[in-house]
Amino acid sequence: MNNQSIFIMIVFICCIFPSAAKERPNIIVIISDDQGSIDINNYGAKDLHTPNLDYLAKSGVKFTQFYSAAPLCSPARAAILTGLTPHAAGLANNASSTKGTRGMPSERVTMAEYLKPLGYTTGHIGKWHLGFTPETMPLGQGFDYSFGNMGGAIDNYSHFFYWHGSNRHDLYKNGKEIWRDSKYFPTLMAEEADKFIIDNSDKPFFLYYAINLPHYPVQPSEKWRKYYQNMPMPRRDYAAFISTMDENIGKLIQTLRQQALLDNTIIIFQSDHGHSMESRSFSGGSAGKYRGAKTSLFEGGIRVPAIMSYPNKIQKNQVREQMAIGVDWLPTILDYLGVPINNLEGKSLKNVIVHSTPSPHKIFRWKQGLTWAVRKNNWKLIGYPNDPQNKAPLDPENDSLFLVNLEDDVQELTNLRIKHPDKTQELLSDYLAWEYADISDVPREKQYIESLAKSVKVILINQPDKSYQANGASSLVDEALGERAFKLGNWLGFKGDDLVAILDLGKTTHFEQVIVGSLQHTASWIFQPEYIEVSWSNDGSNFSPPIRIKNELTVNDNRVIINRIQFNQENIHARYIKITANNIERCPEWHSGNGQKAWLFIDEISVL
């Protein structure tokens, strides 16, 4: 059954039972932004004051093994709204924050589009980040009302987007830009949420309340800054931002109570994914004992706090340890409404909630950029893992496939790949059976190339970014070739700068070929060099005129492309070789990072 057939079926059901709409529960789905795995008092963060989130957890069911469908904002939200994995939802990476750019395809059926035919008034408040064209903005995706920012982040006072290109104002109401200069965005959202509830208190409503806290910029209210004033940074401002959010959720609960709606309202709360370790976030969040953070498929990147409160139907103080996923909310809601939907990738959690039955998921798969994971029962296999927290070393050669048993090692510190090769192969096969997997996702044995420049002295004129400096200049001449998983490999990353390297071969040497390894992954803002230049010298000062080798650039391609750019010339005798790899410097116009600094990734320089 296709989505159009489902839509018609729901309309048909609604027409047959019109009186049932009055009895249906109101539905509020609250999504926080970059909130750490344990960052609610009830989830273990005893240094945080979160009485309202604690109240929600105690008023219904709290999940302890709940996962985001992605460790990144847009795909996680697309999965929640459609009940589909991000790839099936058509948004596997972050949507652009630039007006006029598409995001999740408008053909996908959202939670709002499922609920409208059932008599629900539908509202969006807060962050969208799922598309910035009329058909992919909220009003084009089934919402009757919308207030908030369309991109990935805004300043909470000016409502400007200050990242990735020119400063842009981003505050919209029902698809049209509005201005609320200097008004605190969390307060504006809370006021809009209260108004939406009050205006629709006489009929069932669905509110998608996508709070942009505690995402950067971390700008808590003064009240909570004072409350946490003795806490050290960066936890202090992050904690104050969490409590700012919690206070506004409390206002929403109070409004529901005043309108006599609380008992018949489903309230779902979930963080979109783990906390951010980005420098502009100040990294104040916590995953507790879990490894990983935002962008990572270790538990700290995808295991999130998740709560469902429905006083009329769910008993208080329930805890469920069964595995559940963000894609499950839509089928769960529809199940409570008596509208079963069978073609979603998410599964209803109603039986888990009511009867504590086993998880409806025997297996689940994630894929985010280069990294991927599959969980089957308590076993979990990660391909090309990354850990923004750096809780333990990751060996590029031995840890590109990382196997854990979460029952024994929820901290994911010990790789069991060698100890359990059969289980590794089983989960690898399970991953490759997924329609969105690819054989190129499987790590390969590291490749080496013999070189006359092995272990020679290398002088770098520009230094690589500290996030991508491998083993320093020596990694350029260790004969080990860089891999697809550039975050684990030997690549040196230059942000906006060229690679300029001088190799000292130690003595005059005969050579005829220089090969420079480069990488492109446009989704990560990494581009091939436009060209390389090679010159040589016997004294290290007077170099020959450089010879330029043009490189064919591959544009607008999200694949990982590894290129070995070759310079060939017969019968050269020299001690020093100077290599320049030209960075394009700025992301091109077609790219979502238009005008921002581009990355250049270079690895092995081979001399033959």
PDB file of C-alpha atoms in Angstrom, residues 182-396:
ATOM      1  CA  SER A 182      15.722  41.471  20.596  1.00  0.00           C
ATOM      2  CA  LYS A 183      12.866  39.186  21.717  1.00  0.00           C
ATOM      3  CA  TYR A 184      14.178  36.031  23.394  1.00  0.00           C
ATOM      4  CA  PHE A 185      13.367  33.134  21.082  1.00  0.00           C
ATOM      5  CA  PRO A 186      12.691  30.514  23.822  1.00  0.00           C
ATOM      6  CA  THR A 187      10.118  32.887  25.311  1.00  0.00           C
ATOM      7  CA  LEU A 188       8.581  33.539  21.893  1.00  0.00           C
ATOM      8  CA  MET A 189       8.250  29.790  21.330  1.00  0.00           C
ATOM      9  CA  ALA A 190       6.662  29.260  24.748  1.00  0.00           C
ATOM     10  CA  GLU A 191       4.147  32.054  24.106  1.00  0.00           C
ATOM     11  CA  GLU A 192       3.287  30.637  20.692  1.00  0.00           C
ATOM     12  CA  ALA A 193       2.823  27.140  22.154  1.00  0.00           C
ATOM     13  CA  ASP A 194       0.482  28.421  24.866  1.00  0.00           C
ATOM     14  CA  LYS A 195      -1.531  30.402  22.330  1.00  0.00           C
ATOM     15  CA  PHE A 196      -1.826  27.426  19.982  1.00  0.00           C
ATOM     16  CA  ILE A 197      -3.135  25.236  22.817  1.00  0.00           C
ATOM     17  CA  ILE A 198      -5.642  27.819  24.029  1.00  0.00           C
ATOM     18  CA  ASP A 199      -6.874  28.656  20.525  1.00  0.00           C
ATOM     19  CA  ASN A 200      -7.477  24.979  19.763  1.00  0.00           C
ATOM     20  CA  SER A 201      -8.662  23.766  23.171  1.00  0.00           C
ATOM     21  CA  ASP A 202     -12.127  22.804  21.867  1.00  0.00           C
ATOM     22  CA  LYS A 203     -10.882  20.320  19.240  1.00  0.00           C
ATOM     23  CA  PRO A 204      -8.042  17.810  18.917  1.00  0.00           C
ATOM     24  CA  PHE A 205      -4.712  19.338  18.006  1.00  0.00           C
ATOM     25  CA  PHE A 206      -1.226  18.151  17.111  1.00  0.00           C
ATOM     26  CA  LEU A 207       1.705  20.367  18.076  1.00  0.00           C
ATOM     27  CA  TYR A 208       5.226  19.662  16.847  1.00  0.00           C
ATOM     28  CA  TYR A 209       7.262  21.708  19.356  1.00  0.00           C
ATOM     29  CA  ALA A 210      10.863  21.605  18.120  1.00  0.00           C
ATOM     30  CA  ILE A 211      12.752  23.526  20.785  1.00  0.00           C
ATOM     31  CA  ASN A 212      16.178  24.752  19.646  1.00  0.00           C
ATOM     32  CA  LEU A 213      17.776  24.288  23.087  1.00  0.00           C
ATOM     33  CA  PRO A 214      20.469  23.440  24.156  1.00  0.00           C
ATOM     34  CA  HIS A 215      21.898  23.827  20.621  1.00  0.00           C
ATOM     35  CA  TYR A 216      24.478  26.576  20.152  1.00  0.00           C
ATOM     36  CA  PRO A 217      24.546  29.517  20.548  1.00  0.00           C
ATOM     37  CA  VAL A 218      24.268  28.694  24.240  1.00  0.00           C
ATOM     38  CA  GLN A 219      22.256  31.680  25.528  1.00  0.00           C
ATOM     39  CA  PRO A 220      20.397  30.790  28.740  1.00  0.00           C
ATOM     40  CA  SER A 221      18.127  33.178  30.573  1.00  0.00           C
ATOM     41  CA  GLU A 222      19.612  35.346  33.332  1.00  0.00           C
ATOM     42  CA  LYS A 223      17.544  33.580  35.979  1.00  0.00           C
ATOM     43  CA  TRP A 224      19.252  30.278  35.300  1.00  0.00           C
ATOM     44  CA  ARG A 225      22.696  31.807  34.831  1.00  0.00           C
ATOM     45  CA  LYS A 226      22.418  32.994  38.420  1.00  0.00           C
ATOM     46  CA  TYR A 227      21.130  29.626  39.600  1.00  0.00           C
ATOM     47  CA  TYR A 228      24.203  27.830  38.214  1.00  0.00           C
ATOM     48  CA  GLN A 229      26.710  30.630  38.836  1.00  0.00           C
ATOM     49  CA  ASN A 230      28.984  28.435  40.976  1.00  0.00           C
ATOM     50  CA  MET A 231      29.183  25.629  38.441  1.00  0.00           C
ATOM     51  CA  PRO A 232      32.338  25.595  36.271  1.00  0.00           C
ATOM     52  CA  MET A 233      32.184  26.269  32.538  1.00  0.00           C
ATOM     53  CA  PRO A 234      31.314  24.906  30.061  1.00  0.00           C
ATOM     54  CA  ARG A 235      28.770  22.869  32.024  1.00  0.00           C
ATOM     55  CA  ARG A 236      27.428  26.032  33.698  1.00  0.00           C
ATOM     56  CA  ASP A 237      25.855  27.728  30.672  1.00  0.00           C
ATOM     57  CA  TYR A 238      24.741  24.424  29.181  1.00  0.00           C
ATOM     58  CA  ALA A 239      22.989  23.539  32.454  1.00  0.00           C
ATOM     59  CA  ALA A 240      21.342  26.963  32.535  1.00  0.00           C
ATOM     60  CA  PHE A 241      20.131  26.448  28.954  1.00  0.00           C
ATOM     61  CA  ILE A 242      18.661  23.039  29.852  1.00  0.00           C
ATOM     62  CA  SER A 243      16.810  24.589  32.802  1.00  0.00           C
ATOM     63  CA  THR A 244      15.602  27.432  30.568  1.00  0.00           C
ATOM     64  CA  MET A 245      14.074  24.807  28.292  1.00  0.00           C
ATOM     65  CA  ASP A 246      12.661  22.852  31.219  1.00  0.00           C
ATOM     66  CA  GLU A 247      10.971  25.973  32.612  1.00  0.00           C
ATOM     67  CA  ASN A 248       9.230  26.622  29.292  1.00  0.00           C
ATOM     68  CA  ILE A 249       8.070  23.007  29.095  1.00  0.00           C
ATOM     69  CA  GLY A 250       6.635  23.568  32.564  1.00  0.00           C
ATOM     70  CA  LYS A 251       4.651  26.521  31.238  1.00  0.00           C
ATOM     71  CA  LEU A 252       3.200  24.294  28.526  1.00  0.00           C
ATOM     72  CA  ILE A 253       2.192  21.667  31.092  1.00  0.00           C
ATOM     73  CA  GLN A 254       0.565  24.354  33.226  1.00  0.00           C
ATOM     74  CA  THR A 255      -1.393  25.688  30.245  1.00  0.00           C
ATOM     75  CA  LEU A 256      -2.690  22.183  29.500  1.00  0.00           C
ATOM     76  CA  ARG A 257      -3.689  21.799  33.151  1.00  0.00           C
ATOM     77  CA  GLN A 258      -5.500  25.165  33.194  1.00  0.00           C
ATOM     78  CA  GLN A 259      -7.399  24.192  30.043  1.00  0.00           C
ATOM     79  CA  ALA A 260      -8.338  20.800  31.571  1.00  0.00           C
ATOM     80  CA  LEU A 261      -6.504  19.080  28.718  1.00  0.00           C
ATOM     81  CA  LEU A 262      -3.543  17.452  30.443  1.00  0.00           C
ATOM     82  CA  ASP A 263      -5.080  14.031  31.125  1.00  0.00           C
ATOM     83  CA  ASN A 264      -6.194  13.595  27.507  1.00  0.00           C
ATOM     84  CA  THR A 265      -2.973  14.797  25.902  1.00  0.00           C
ATOM     85  CA  ILE A 266      -0.188  12.583  24.615  1.00  0.00           C
ATOM     86  CA  ILE A 267       3.104  14.339  25.327  1.00  0.00           C
ATOM     87  CA  ILE A 268       6.192  12.848  23.726  1.00  0.00           C
ATOM     88  CA  PHE A 269       9.641  14.162  24.521  1.00  0.00           C
ATOM     89  CA  GLN A 270      12.898  13.192  22.827  1.00  0.00           C
ATOM     90  CA  SER A 271      16.303  14.737  22.196  1.00  0.00           C
ATOM     91  CA  ASP A 272      17.085  14.673  18.485  1.00  0.00           C
ATOM     92  CA  HIS A 273      20.480  13.043  19.205  1.00  0.00           C
ATOM     93  CA  GLY A 274      23.452  13.295  21.547  1.00  0.00           C
ATOM     94  CA  HIS A 275      25.199  16.430  22.796  1.00  0.00           C
ATOM     95  CA  SER A 276      27.480  18.477  20.577  1.00  0.00           C
ATOM     96  CA  MET A 277      31.253  18.572  20.893  1.00  0.00           C
ATOM     97  CA  GLU A 278      31.567  21.360  18.310  1.00  0.00           C
ATOM     98  CA  SER A 279      33.768  24.223  19.494  1.00  0.00           C
ATOM     99  CA  ARG A 280      30.957  26.765  19.168  1.00  0.00           C
ATOM    100  CA  SER A 281      28.774  24.661  21.481  1.00  0.00           C
ATOM    101  CA  PHE A 282      31.406  24.802  24.282  1.00  0.00           C
ATOM    102  CA  SER A 283      30.774  21.057  24.795  1.00  0.00           C
ATOM    103  CA  GLY A 284      28.888  21.339  28.072  1.00  0.00           C
ATOM    104  CA  GLY A 285      26.636  18.328  27.513  1.00  0.00           C
ATOM    105  CA  SER A 286      27.154  14.858  28.883  1.00  0.00           C
ATOM    106  CA  ALA A 287      26.651  11.288  27.705  1.00  0.00           C
ATOM    107  CA  GLY A 288      27.556   9.977  31.158  1.00  0.00           C
ATOM    108  CA  LYS A 289      29.051   6.506  30.893  1.00  0.00           C
ATOM    109  CA  TYR A 290      28.277   6.268  27.187  1.00  0.00           C
ATOM    110  CA  ARG A 291      30.910   6.804  24.539  1.00  0.00           C
ATOM    111  CA  GLY A 292      30.369   9.238  21.681  1.00  0.00           C
ATOM    112  CA  ALA A 293      28.400  12.415  20.975  1.00  0.00           C
ATOM    113  CA  LYS A 294      26.619  14.147  18.094  1.00  0.00           C
ATOM    114  CA  THR A 295      27.729  12.752  14.666  1.00  0.00           C
ATOM    115  CA  SER A 296      28.829   9.467  16.292  1.00  0.00           C
ATOM    116  CA  LEU A 297      27.110   6.079  16.225  1.00  0.00           C
ATOM    117  CA  PHE A 298      28.543   5.102  19.556  1.00  0.00           C
ATOM    118  CA  GLU A 299      25.787   5.156  22.187  1.00  0.00           C
ATOM    119  CA  GLY A 300      26.464   8.755  23.248  1.00  0.00           C
ATOM    120  CA  GLY A 301      25.562   9.971  19.768  1.00  0.00           C
ATOM    121  CA  ILE A 302      22.258   8.139  19.379  1.00  0.00           C
ATOM    122  CA  ARG A 303      20.993   6.934  22.787  1.00  0.00           C
ATOM    123  CA  VAL A 304      18.715   9.746  23.966  1.00  0.00           C
ATOM    124  CA  PRO A 305      16.253  10.587  26.749  1.00  0.00           C
ATOM    125  CA  ALA A 306      12.721   9.757  25.598  1.00  0.00           C
ATOM    126  CA  ILE A 307       9.406  10.030  27.457  1.00  0.00           C
ATOM    127  CA  MET A 308       5.721   9.493  26.703  1.00  0.00           C
ATOM    128  CA  SER A 309       3.016  10.841  29.000  1.00  0.00           C
ATOM    129  CA  TYR A 310      -0.703  10.113  28.471  1.00  0.00           C
ATOM    130  CA  PRO A 311      -2.452  10.132  31.873  1.00  0.00           C
ATOM    131  CA  ASN A 312      -5.737   8.743  30.511  1.00  0.00           C
ATOM    132  CA  LYS A 313      -4.037   5.631  29.134  1.00  0.00           C
ATOM    133  CA  ILE A 314      -0.517   5.222  30.577  1.00  0.00           C
ATOM    134  CA  GLN A 315       0.132   4.454  34.215  1.00  0.00           C
ATOM    135  CA  LYS A 316       2.577   6.611  36.122  1.00  0.00           C
ATOM    136  CA  ASN A 317       6.216   5.805  36.877  1.00  0.00           C
ATOM    137  CA  GLN A 318       6.702   3.280  34.096  1.00  0.00           C
ATOM    138  CA  VAL A 319      10.229   2.440  32.901  1.00  0.00           C
ATOM    139  CA  ARG A 320      10.944   0.460  29.748  1.00  0.00           C
ATOM    140  CA  GLU A 321      14.375  -0.938  28.924  1.00  0.00           C
ATOM    141  CA  GLN A 322      13.376  -2.335  25.534  1.00  0.00           C
ATOM    142  CA  MET A 323      15.111  -0.917  22.468  1.00  0.00           C
ATOM    143  CA  ALA A 324      13.000   1.733  20.735  1.00  0.00           C
ATOM    144  CA  ILE A 325      13.737   4.235  17.949  1.00  0.00           C
ATOM    145  CA  GLY A 326      12.587   7.717  16.941  1.00  0.00           C
ATOM    146  CA  VAL A 327      10.808   6.196  13.922  1.00  0.00           C
ATOM    147  CA  ASP A 328       8.442   4.470  16.367  1.00  0.00           C
ATOM    148  CA  TRP A 329       6.537   7.550  17.547  1.00  0.00           C
ATOM    149  CA  LEU A 330       4.332   7.914  14.467  1.00  0.00           C
ATOM    150  CA  PRO A 331       3.103   4.281  14.407  1.00  0.00           C
ATOM    151  CA  THR A 332       2.668   4.410  18.200  1.00  0.00           C
ATOM    152  CA  ILE A 333       0.462   7.494  17.953  1.00  0.00           C
ATOM    153  CA  LEU A 334      -1.579   5.970  15.138  1.00  0.00           C
ATOM    154  CA  ASP A 335      -1.960   2.749  17.121  1.00  0.00           C
ATOM    155  CA  TYR A 336      -3.353   4.668  20.107  1.00  0.00           C
ATOM    156  CA  LEU A 337      -5.767   6.337  17.692  1.00  0.00           C
ATOM    157  CA  GLY A 338      -6.862   2.982  16.279  1.00  0.00           C
ATOM    158  CA  VAL A 339      -5.364   3.631  12.838  1.00  0.00           C
ATOM    159  CA  PRO A 340      -2.826   0.858  12.116  1.00  0.00           C
ATOM    160  CA  ILE A 341      -0.267   1.647   9.437  1.00  0.00           C
ATOM    161  CA  ASN A 342       1.761  -1.230   8.078  1.00  0.00           C
ATOM    162  CA  ASN A 343       4.252   0.263   5.631  1.00  0.00           C
ATOM    163  CA  LEU A 344       6.279   2.360   8.077  1.00  0.00           C
ATOM    164  CA  GLU A 345       9.762   1.327   9.181  1.00  0.00           C
ATOM    165  CA  GLY A 346       8.926   2.342  12.730  1.00  0.00           C
ATOM    166  CA  LYS A 347       7.002  -0.027  15.008  1.00  0.00           C
ATOM    167  CA  SER A 348       4.223   0.746  17.466  1.00  0.00           C
ATOM    168  CA  LEU A 349       5.401   0.809  21.076  1.00  0.00           C
ATOM    169  CA  LYS A 350       1.885   0.511  22.499  1.00  0.00           C
ATOM    170  CA  ASN A 351       2.308  -3.113  23.592  1.00  0.00           C
ATOM    171  CA  VAL A 352       5.729  -2.330  25.037  1.00  0.00           C
ATOM    172  CA  ILE A 353       4.203   0.514  27.028  1.00  0.00           C
ATOM    173  CA  VAL A 354       1.053  -1.310  28.166  1.00  0.00           C
ATOM    174  CA  HIS A 355       2.300  -4.873  28.607  1.00  0.00           C
ATOM    175  CA  SER A 356       6.114  -4.497  28.616  1.00  0.00           C
ATOM    176  CA  THR A 357       6.394  -6.894  25.686  1.00  0.00           C
ATOM    177  CA  PRO A 358       9.804  -7.378  24.016  1.00  0.00           C
ATOM    178  CA  SER A 359      11.105  -4.695  21.688  1.00  0.00           C
ATOM    179  CA  PRO A 360       9.450  -4.818  18.265  1.00  0.00           C
ATOM    180  CA  HIS A 361      12.931  -4.365  16.791  1.00  0.00           C
ATOM    181  CA  LYS A 362      15.165  -7.408  16.529  1.00  0.00           C
ATOM    182  CA  ILE A 363      17.536  -5.372  14.386  1.00  0.00           C
ATOM    183  CA  PHE A 364      18.085  -1.727  13.423  1.00  0.00           C
ATOM    184  CA  ARG A 365      20.544  -0.071  11.077  1.00  0.00           C
ATOM    185  CA  TRP A 366      22.035   3.419  10.976  1.00  0.00           C
ATOM    186  CA  LYS A 367      24.081   5.161   8.302  1.00  0.00           C
ATOM    187  CA  GLN A 368      25.478   8.660   8.638  1.00  0.00           C
ATOM    188  CA  GLY A 369      27.995   9.752   6.049  1.00  0.00           C
ATOM    189  CA  LEU A 370      30.853   7.255   6.124  1.00  0.00           C
ATOM    190  CA  THR A 371      29.965   5.661   9.424  1.00  0.00           C
ATOM    191  CA  TRP A 372      27.260   3.046   9.879  1.00  0.00           C
ATOM    192  CA  ALA A 373      26.016   0.673  12.549  1.00  0.00           C
ATOM    193  CA  VAL A 374      23.761  -2.293  13.019  1.00  0.00           C
ATOM    194  CA  ARG A 375      22.306  -3.425  16.344  1.00  0.00           C
ATOM    195  CA  LYS A 376      20.895  -6.941  16.635  1.00  0.00           C
ATOM    196  CA  ASN A 377      19.651  -7.896  20.081  1.00  0.00           C
ATOM    197  CA  ASN A 378      22.557  -6.877  22.371  1.00  0.00           C
ATOM    198  CA  TRP A 379      25.215  -7.039  19.666  1.00  0.00           C
ATOM    199  CA  LYS A 380      26.272  -3.903  17.812  1.00  0.00           C
ATOM    200  CA  LEU A 381      28.704  -3.487  14.919  1.00  0.00           C
ATOM    201  CA  ILE A 382      29.955  -0.055  13.839  1.00  0.00           C
ATOM    202  CA  GLY A 383      31.729   0.570  10.558  1.00  0.00           C
ATOM    203  CA  TYR A 384      34.275   3.394  10.502  1.00  0.00           C
ATOM    204  CA  PRO A 385      33.392   4.566  14.047  1.00  0.00           C
ATOM    205  CA  ASN A 386      34.145   8.067  15.257  1.00  0.00           C
ATOM    206  CA  ASP A 387      34.210   9.341  18.823  1.00  0.00           C
ATOM    207  CA  PRO A 388      34.114  13.137  19.264  1.00  0.00           C
ATOM    208  CA  GLN A 389      34.703  12.611  22.998  1.00  0.00           C
ATOM    209  CA  ASN A 390      37.924  10.647  22.401  1.00  0.00           C
ATOM    210  CA  LYS A 391      37.164   8.414  25.372  1.00  0.00           C
ATOM    211  CA  ALA A 392      39.634   5.839  24.096  1.00  0.00           C
ATOM    212  CA  PRO A 393      41.984   5.532  21.099  1.00  0.00           C
ATOM    213  CA  LEU A 394      40.575   4.244  17.821  1.00  0.00           C
ATOM    214  CA  ASP A 395      43.142   2.361  15.762  1.00  0.00           C
ATOM    215  CA  PRO A 396      42.592   3.164  12.056  1.00  0.00           C
TER     216      PRO A 396
END
